[in-house]
Amino acid sequence: MTPTASAVPFLELRGITKSYGSVTACDAVDLRVDAGEIHGLLGENGAGKSSLMKVLLGLVRRDAGSVLVRGEEVALDSPQEAAELGIGMVHQHFSLINGLTVWENVALGDTGKVNKHAICAGIAEVSARYGLPIDPEARVDALSAGERQRVEVVKCLRRDPQILILDEPTSVLTQAESEELFAVLGRVVQEEGRAVILISHKLAEIAQATDRVTVLRKGRVAFRAVTSETTPQLLAQQMVGREVSLGEEGAALGLLPVQKARTGGSGAQDGQQPVCASPASASSNVASGFSKESI
């Protein structure tokens, strides 16, 4: 993937600041995402990733800064506004209701009269286009974790987002399911020109799947680069703010080898071992009642 940066980015965040009491979750964060790009977002728990995405989804109001979509500044005062602007997200933790069928879960959030036939037709269209087969009549509680993830992706793509955010999307997937997901993302950006923000702690995955990467540390942008010009080792160091070995120290920090996200290369340079940074940091300070996962 080699998208050409346009004069006007698809999405631009300028100086986003968000605090919860005395805790500053995001401190003047800048982020640019171009059309046809998969942009990796990295950071330990508490680095500010979740708060930044909540701002982008209209779930919380920023204290300072601006958001621009296709060069136009937007308010993002509500999730509805975010959806209308074409921003969609597949969350790490499933939002599906077990007692309902696939089509009923997909319909959640729709406005107006529920039309089962139209919803099932929409599911079938998205499933066929992206190779994500799913039975609309299946009960969600009878599905595997990978199938539930597929429902979440279909639910999001059915709303035709132009900016797709995925939070730890492969955390419950098998290797084959992960490859299936990345094939879908490849189509989304290469054939359809959408923008993707990929949040993952699997550094080899980030190295292989993304075009550019931004690292957050303690609420600030610590590092940004073209992905092909960096390594998982360097990204791990930028996440924790110091050099990290792949021996005992790396194990203590949760830096462990991961399988390749796709066939055809590990994303690391010759002689380097792919590493991933676990969401659980070696240091786990929690301030003012906010868990690191929520920031």
Tab-separated table of C-alpha atoms in Angstrom:
chain	number	residue	atom	x	y	z
A	1	MET	CA	0.000	0.000	0.000
A	2	THR	CA	1.530	3.258	-1.085
A	3	PRO	CA	-1.139	5.968	-0.928
A	4	THR	CA	-0.245	9.380	-2.234
A	5	ALA	CA	-0.686	12.109	0.361
A	6	SER	CA	-3.150	14.682	-0.920
A	7	ALA	CA	-3.043	18.409	-0.260
A	8	VAL	CA	-6.198	18.040	1.835
A	9	PRO	CA	-6.142	15.041	4.202
A	10	PHE	CA	-9.217	12.882	4.581
A	11	LEU	CA	-9.093	13.390	8.348
A	12	GLU	CA	-7.024	15.806	10.387
A	13	LEU	CA	-6.889	16.317	14.148
A	14	ARG	CA	-5.155	19.478	15.325
A	15	GLY	CA	-4.095	20.048	18.904
A	16	ILE	CA	-6.704	17.741	20.435
A	17	THR	CA	-6.683	18.069	24.216
A	18	LYS	CA	-8.929	16.171	26.612
A	19	SER	CA	-8.724	16.010	30.393
A	20	TYR	CA	-10.681	14.126	33.021
A	21	GLY	CA	-10.273	16.154	36.184
A	22	SER	CA	-6.546	16.360	36.856
A	23	VAL	CA	-5.732	13.633	34.321
A	24	THR	CA	-4.767	14.857	30.854
A	25	ALA	CA	-5.594	12.000	28.510
A	26	CYS	CA	-4.740	13.816	25.257
A	27	ASP	CA	-2.292	16.703	25.212
A	28	ALA	CA	-2.315	18.716	21.952
A	29	VAL	CA	-2.447	15.635	19.727
A	30	ASP	CA	-2.098	16.052	15.957
A	31	LEU	CA	-3.062	13.258	13.566
A	32	ARG	CA	-3.441	13.157	9.781
A	33	VAL	CA	-5.031	10.281	7.867
A	34	ASP	CA	-5.226	10.269	4.068
A	35	ALA	CA	-7.713	8.526	1.807
A	36	GLY	CA	-6.564	5.080	0.724
A	37	GLU	CA	-4.378	4.704	3.803
A	38	ILE	CA	-4.211	2.338	6.766
A	39	HIS	CA	-2.806	4.408	9.620
A	40	GLY	CA	-1.532	2.571	12.688
A	41	LEU	CA	-2.117	4.049	16.145
A	42	LEU	CA	0.073	2.660	18.917
A	43	GLY	CA	0.468	3.299	22.615
A	44	GLU	CA	0.429	1.604	25.979
A	45	ASN	CA	-2.717	1.541	28.078
A	46	GLY	CA	-3.261	5.093	29.284
A	47	ALA	CA	-1.428	6.657	26.337
A	48	GLY	CA	-4.573	8.443	25.120
A	49	LYS	CA	-5.723	6.239	22.240
A	50	SER	CA	-9.194	5.553	23.625
A	51	SER	CA	-9.855	9.187	24.512
A	52	LEU	CA	-8.728	10.324	21.067
A	53	MET	CA	-11.096	7.865	19.391
A	54	LYS	CA	-13.946	8.892	21.712
A	55	VAL	CA	-13.451	12.478	20.562
A	56	LEU	CA	-13.473	11.349	16.942
A	57	LEU	CA	-16.672	9.337	17.481
A	58	GLY	CA	-18.454	12.209	19.218
A	59	LEU	CA	-18.652	10.286	22.496
A	60	VAL	CA	-16.810	12.966	24.491
A	61	ARG	CA	-16.192	16.635	23.798
A	62	ARG	CA	-12.636	17.808	23.363
A	63	ASP	CA	-11.385	20.601	25.619
A	64	ALA	CA	-9.293	22.160	22.858
A	65	GLY	CA	-8.265	21.547	19.278
A	66	SER	CA	-10.078	21.026	16.005
A	67	VAL	CA	-11.212	18.157	13.789
A	68	LEU	CA	-11.309	18.511	10.010
A	69	VAL	CA	-12.950	16.075	7.598
A	70	ARG	CA	-11.958	16.643	3.961
A	71	GLY	CA	-10.612	20.046	4.961
A	72	GLU	CA	-13.819	21.227	6.648
A	73	GLU	CA	-13.834	21.807	10.408
A	74	VAL	CA	-16.557	19.826	12.180
A	75	ALA	CA	-18.029	19.963	15.672
A	76	LEU	CA	-18.395	16.231	16.424
A	77	ASP	CA	-20.841	16.857	19.241
A	78	SER	CA	-22.540	13.462	19.010
A	79	PRO	CA	-22.149	9.910	17.683
A	80	GLN	CA	-24.914	10.682	15.181
A	81	GLU	CA	-22.875	13.539	13.716
A	82	ALA	CA	-19.814	11.283	13.500
A	83	ALA	CA	-21.851	8.657	11.635
A	84	GLU	CA	-23.261	11.275	9.265
A	85	LEU	CA	-19.695	12.382	8.517
A	86	GLY	CA	-18.839	8.809	7.567
A	87	ILE	CA	-16.887	7.796	10.675
A	88	GLY	CA	-17.404	4.207	11.834
A	89	MET	CA	-15.687	1.979	14.378
A	90	VAL	CA	-15.318	-1.706	15.157
A	91	HIS	CA	-14.671	-1.839	18.897
A	92	GLN	CA	-12.388	-4.305	20.638
A	93	HIS	CA	-15.191	-5.474	22.924
A	94	PHE	CA	-18.239	-6.708	21.044
A	95	SER	CA	-21.387	-4.599	21.290
A	96	LEU	CA	-23.633	-7.468	20.197
A	97	ILE	CA	-26.635	-8.683	22.221
A	98	ASN	CA	-26.564	-12.446	22.675
A	99	GLY	CA	-30.306	-13.000	22.716
A	100	LEU	CA	-30.771	-11.461	19.271
A	101	THR	CA	-30.082	-12.694	15.755
A	102	VAL	CA	-27.407	-11.319	13.453
A	103	TRP	CA	-29.841	-9.127	11.521
A	104	GLU	CA	-31.411	-7.778	14.713
A	105	ASN	CA	-27.967	-6.805	16.028
A	106	VAL	CA	-27.040	-5.191	12.734
A	107	ALA	CA	-30.265	-3.168	12.849
A	108	LEU	CA	-29.470	-1.709	16.269
A	109	GLY	CA	-28.898	2.003	15.906
A	110	ASP	CA	-30.993	2.317	12.751
A	111	THR	CA	-33.593	5.058	12.800
A	112	GLY	CA	-37.134	4.837	11.466
A	113	LYS	CA	-39.165	1.708	10.820
A	114	VAL	CA	-37.220	-1.557	10.911
A	115	ASN	CA	-37.397	-3.398	7.589
A	116	LYS	CA	-36.102	-6.931	8.067
A	117	HIS	CA	-35.971	-7.683	4.339
A	118	ALA	CA	-33.919	-4.556	3.599
A	119	ILE	CA	-31.569	-5.211	6.503
A	120	CYS	CA	-30.962	-8.827	5.476
A	121	ALA	CA	-30.418	-7.701	1.880
A	122	GLY	CA	-27.862	-5.172	3.092
A	123	ILE	CA	-26.067	-7.833	5.112
A	124	ALA	CA	-25.997	-10.136	2.083
A	125	GLU	CA	-24.619	-7.366	-0.140
A	126	VAL	CA	-21.797	-6.470	2.255
A	127	SER	CA	-21.036	-10.141	2.924
A	128	ALA	CA	-20.751	-10.891	-0.788
A	129	ARG	CA	-18.707	-7.785	-1.601
A	130	TYR	CA	-16.079	-8.403	1.054
A	131	GLY	CA	-16.168	-12.180	1.377
A	132	LEU	CA	-17.612	-12.170	4.898
A	133	PRO	CA	-20.313	-14.854	4.871
A	134	ILE	CA	-22.743	-14.730	7.781
A	135	ASP	CA	-26.289	-16.005	8.282
A	136	PRO	CA	-28.595	-13.078	9.153
A	137	GLU	CA	-30.947	-15.462	10.986
A	138	ALA	CA	-28.242	-16.980	13.213
A	139	ARG	CA	-28.375	-16.204	16.913
A	140	VAL	CA	-25.315	-14.291	18.019
A	141	ASP	CA	-24.828	-16.463	21.102
A	142	ALA	CA	-24.352	-19.476	18.805
A	143	LEU	CA	-21.476	-17.853	16.896
A	144	SER	CA	-17.749	-18.229	17.459
A	145	ALA	CA	-15.628	-15.240	18.475
A	146	GLY	CA	-14.394	-14.900	14.900
A	147	GLU	CA	-17.941	-14.965	13.535
A	148	ARG	CA	-19.027	-12.326	16.045
A	149	GLN	CA	-16.169	-10.128	14.901
A	150	ARG	CA	-17.387	-10.659	11.331
A	151	VAL	CA	-20.848	-9.437	12.364
A	152	GLU	CA	-19.306	-6.300	13.884
A	153	VAL	CA	-17.379	-5.598	10.675
A	154	VAL	CA	-20.449	-6.195	8.478
A	155	LYS	CA	-22.542	-3.985	10.769
A	156	CYS	CA	-20.026	-1.163	10.411
A	157	LEU	CA	-19.471	-1.517	6.649
A	158	ARG	CA	-23.233	-1.627	6.021
A	159	ARG	CA	-23.338	2.018	7.111
A	160	ASP	CA	-20.771	2.837	4.402
A	161	PRO	CA	-18.160	4.643	6.542
A	162	GLN	CA	-15.443	6.586	4.773
A	163	ILE	CA	-13.210	6.521	7.849
A	164	LEU	CA	-13.079	3.101	9.507
A	165	ILE	CA	-11.529	2.699	12.968
A	166	LEU	CA	-10.632	-0.770	14.246
A	167	ASP	CA	-9.592	-1.263	17.877
A	168	GLU	CA	-7.484	-4.407	18.455
A	169	PRO	CA	-9.474	-6.203	15.727
A	170	THR	CA	-7.457	-9.441	15.763
A	171	SER	CA	-7.315	-9.971	19.532
A	172	VAL	CA	-9.826	-12.854	19.364
A	173	LEU	CA	-9.138	-14.044	15.816
A	174	THR	CA	-7.261	-17.058	14.525
A	175	GLN	CA	-4.434	-16.568	12.045
A	176	ALA	CA	-6.746	-17.417	9.135
A	177	GLU	CA	-9.428	-15.026	10.407
A	178	SER	CA	-6.838	-12.269	10.812
A	179	GLU	CA	-5.690	-12.746	7.225
A	180	GLU	CA	-9.330	-12.595	6.104
A	181	LEU	CA	-9.811	-9.307	7.941
A	182	PHE	CA	-6.702	-7.725	6.452
A	183	ALA	CA	-7.802	-8.791	2.986
A	184	VAL	CA	-11.025	-6.847	3.625
A	185	LEU	CA	-9.067	-3.800	4.788
A	186	GLY	CA	-6.933	-4.028	1.666
A	187	ARG	CA	-10.047	-3.762	-0.491
A	188	VAL	CA	-11.450	-0.936	1.617
A	189	VAL	CA	-8.393	1.256	1.091
A	190	GLN	CA	-6.984	0.143	-2.258
A	191	GLU	CA	-10.163	-0.335	-4.279
A	192	GLU	CA	-12.546	2.030	-2.509
A	193	GLY	CA	-10.217	4.792	-1.312
A	194	ARG	CA	-11.448	4.827	2.271
A	195	ALA	CA	-9.265	5.636	5.268
A	196	VAL	CA	-8.556	3.170	8.078
A	197	ILE	CA	-7.181	3.762	11.568
A	198	LEU	CA	-5.829	0.502	13.006
A	199	ILE	CA	-5.251	0.352	16.758
A	200	SER	CA	-3.200	-2.695	17.711
A	201	HIS	CA	-0.558	-3.782	20.205
A	202	LYS	CA	0.784	-6.379	17.757
A	203	LEU	CA	3.761	-4.530	16.372
A	204	ALA	CA	4.550	-7.032	13.628
A	205	GLU	CA	0.938	-6.656	12.530
A	206	ILE	CA	1.226	-2.871	12.464
A	207	ALA	CA	4.503	-3.129	10.547
A	208	GLN	CA	2.940	-5.298	7.887
A	209	ALA	CA	-0.578	-3.894	7.549
A	210	THR	CA	-0.159	-0.119	7.810
A	211	ASP	CA	1.186	2.675	5.614
A	212	ARG	CA	2.032	5.163	8.348
A	213	VAL	CA	2.096	4.939	12.123
A	214	THR	CA	1.666	7.327	15.043
A	215	VAL	CA	2.791	6.451	18.577
A	216	LEU	CA	1.162	8.067	21.609
A	217	ARG	CA	2.934	8.159	24.962
A	218	LYS	CA	1.481	9.789	28.072
A	219	GLY	CA	-1.130	11.630	26.042
A	220	ARG	CA	1.258	13.125	23.502
A	221	VAL	CA	2.504	12.177	20.049
A	222	ALA	CA	5.896	10.598	20.713
A	223	PHE	CA	6.683	9.363	17.211
A	224	ARG	CA	5.297	9.235	13.699
A	225	ALA	CA	6.749	7.636	10.597
A	226	VAL	CA	6.163	5.919	7.290
A	227	THR	CA	5.796	2.318	8.453
A	228	SER	CA	8.194	0.865	5.888
A	229	GLU	CA	10.912	3.152	7.241
A	230	THR	CA	10.715	1.905	10.831
A	231	THR	CA	10.785	-1.451	12.676
A	232	PRO	CA	8.735	-3.179	15.392
A	233	GLN	CA	11.741	-2.842	17.715
A	234	LEU	CA	11.871	0.938	17.270
A	235	LEU	CA	8.102	1.230	17.687
A	236	ALA	CA	8.322	-0.688	20.969
A	237	GLN	CA	11.018	1.687	22.192
A	238	GLN	CA	8.926	4.706	21.249
A	239	MET	CA	5.926	3.300	23.111
A	240	VAL	CA	7.773	2.949	26.425
A	241	GLY	CA	10.181	5.858	25.993
A	242	ARG	CA	13.459	3.962	26.233
A	243	GLU	CA	15.392	1.142	24.640
A	244	VAL	CA	13.790	-2.261	25.036
A	245	SER	CA	15.604	-5.570	24.708
A	246	LEU	CA	13.889	-8.741	23.538
A	247	GLY	CA	15.206	-10.716	26.501
A	248	GLU	CA	13.997	-10.684	30.093
A	249	GLU	CA	13.206	-6.971	30.004
A	250	GLY	CA	11.094	-7.389	26.895
A	251	ALA	CA	9.176	-10.234	28.513
A	252	ALA	CA	8.558	-8.102	31.607
A	253	LEU	CA	7.148	-5.350	29.410
A	254	GLY	CA	4.966	-7.767	27.487
A	255	LEU	CA	7.025	-7.559	24.283
A	256	LEU	CA	6.474	-10.986	22.786
A	257	PRO	CA	6.790	-12.512	19.327
A	258	VAL	CA	3.638	-12.631	17.235
A	259	GLN	CA	2.765	-14.458	14.051
A	260	LYS	CA	2.786	-12.631	10.754
A	261	ALA	CA	-0.436	-10.780	10.026
A	262	ARG	CA	-0.282	-11.849	6.394
A	263	THR	CA	1.919	-14.082	4.286
A	264	GLY	CA	4.905	-12.656	2.505
A	265	GLY	CA	7.117	-11.057	5.140
A	266	SER	CA	7.235	-10.236	8.802
A	267	GLY	CA	7.499	-6.473	8.542
A	268	ALA	CA	10.793	-6.608	10.448
A	269	GLN	CA	14.273	-6.262	9.047
A	270	ASP	CA	16.492	-9.300	8.560
A	271	GLY	CA	17.741	-10.662	11.843
A	272	GLN	CA	15.095	-8.928	13.913
A	273	GLN	CA	12.424	-10.740	15.826
A	274	PRO	CA	8.900	-9.359	15.442
A	275	VAL	CA	7.622	-8.094	18.755
A	276	CYS	CA	4.352	-6.927	20.152
A	277	ALA	CA	3.647	-4.646	23.038
A	278	SER	CA	1.017	-6.050	25.322
A	279	PRO	CA	-1.804	-3.768	26.431
A	280	ALA	CA	-0.687	-4.565	29.964
A	281	SER	CA	2.320	-2.369	30.655
A	282	ALA	CA	4.997	-3.205	33.176
A	283	SER	CA	3.913	-0.065	35.007
A	284	SER	CA	0.204	0.167	35.762
A	285	ASN	CA	-0.466	3.462	37.495
A	286	VAL	CA	-4.119	4.422	37.605
A	287	ALA	CA	-4.942	8.036	38.370
A	288	SER	CA	-8.098	9.677	39.682
A	289	GLY	CA	-10.244	6.571	39.282
A	290	PHE	CA	-9.744	6.253	35.506
A	291	SER	CA	-8.434	2.935	34.279
A	292	LYS	CA	-5.678	3.042	31.693
A	293	GLU	CA	-7.865	1.081	29.298
A	294	SER	CA	-10.439	3.897	29.306
A	295	ILE	CA	-7.850	6.551	28.432
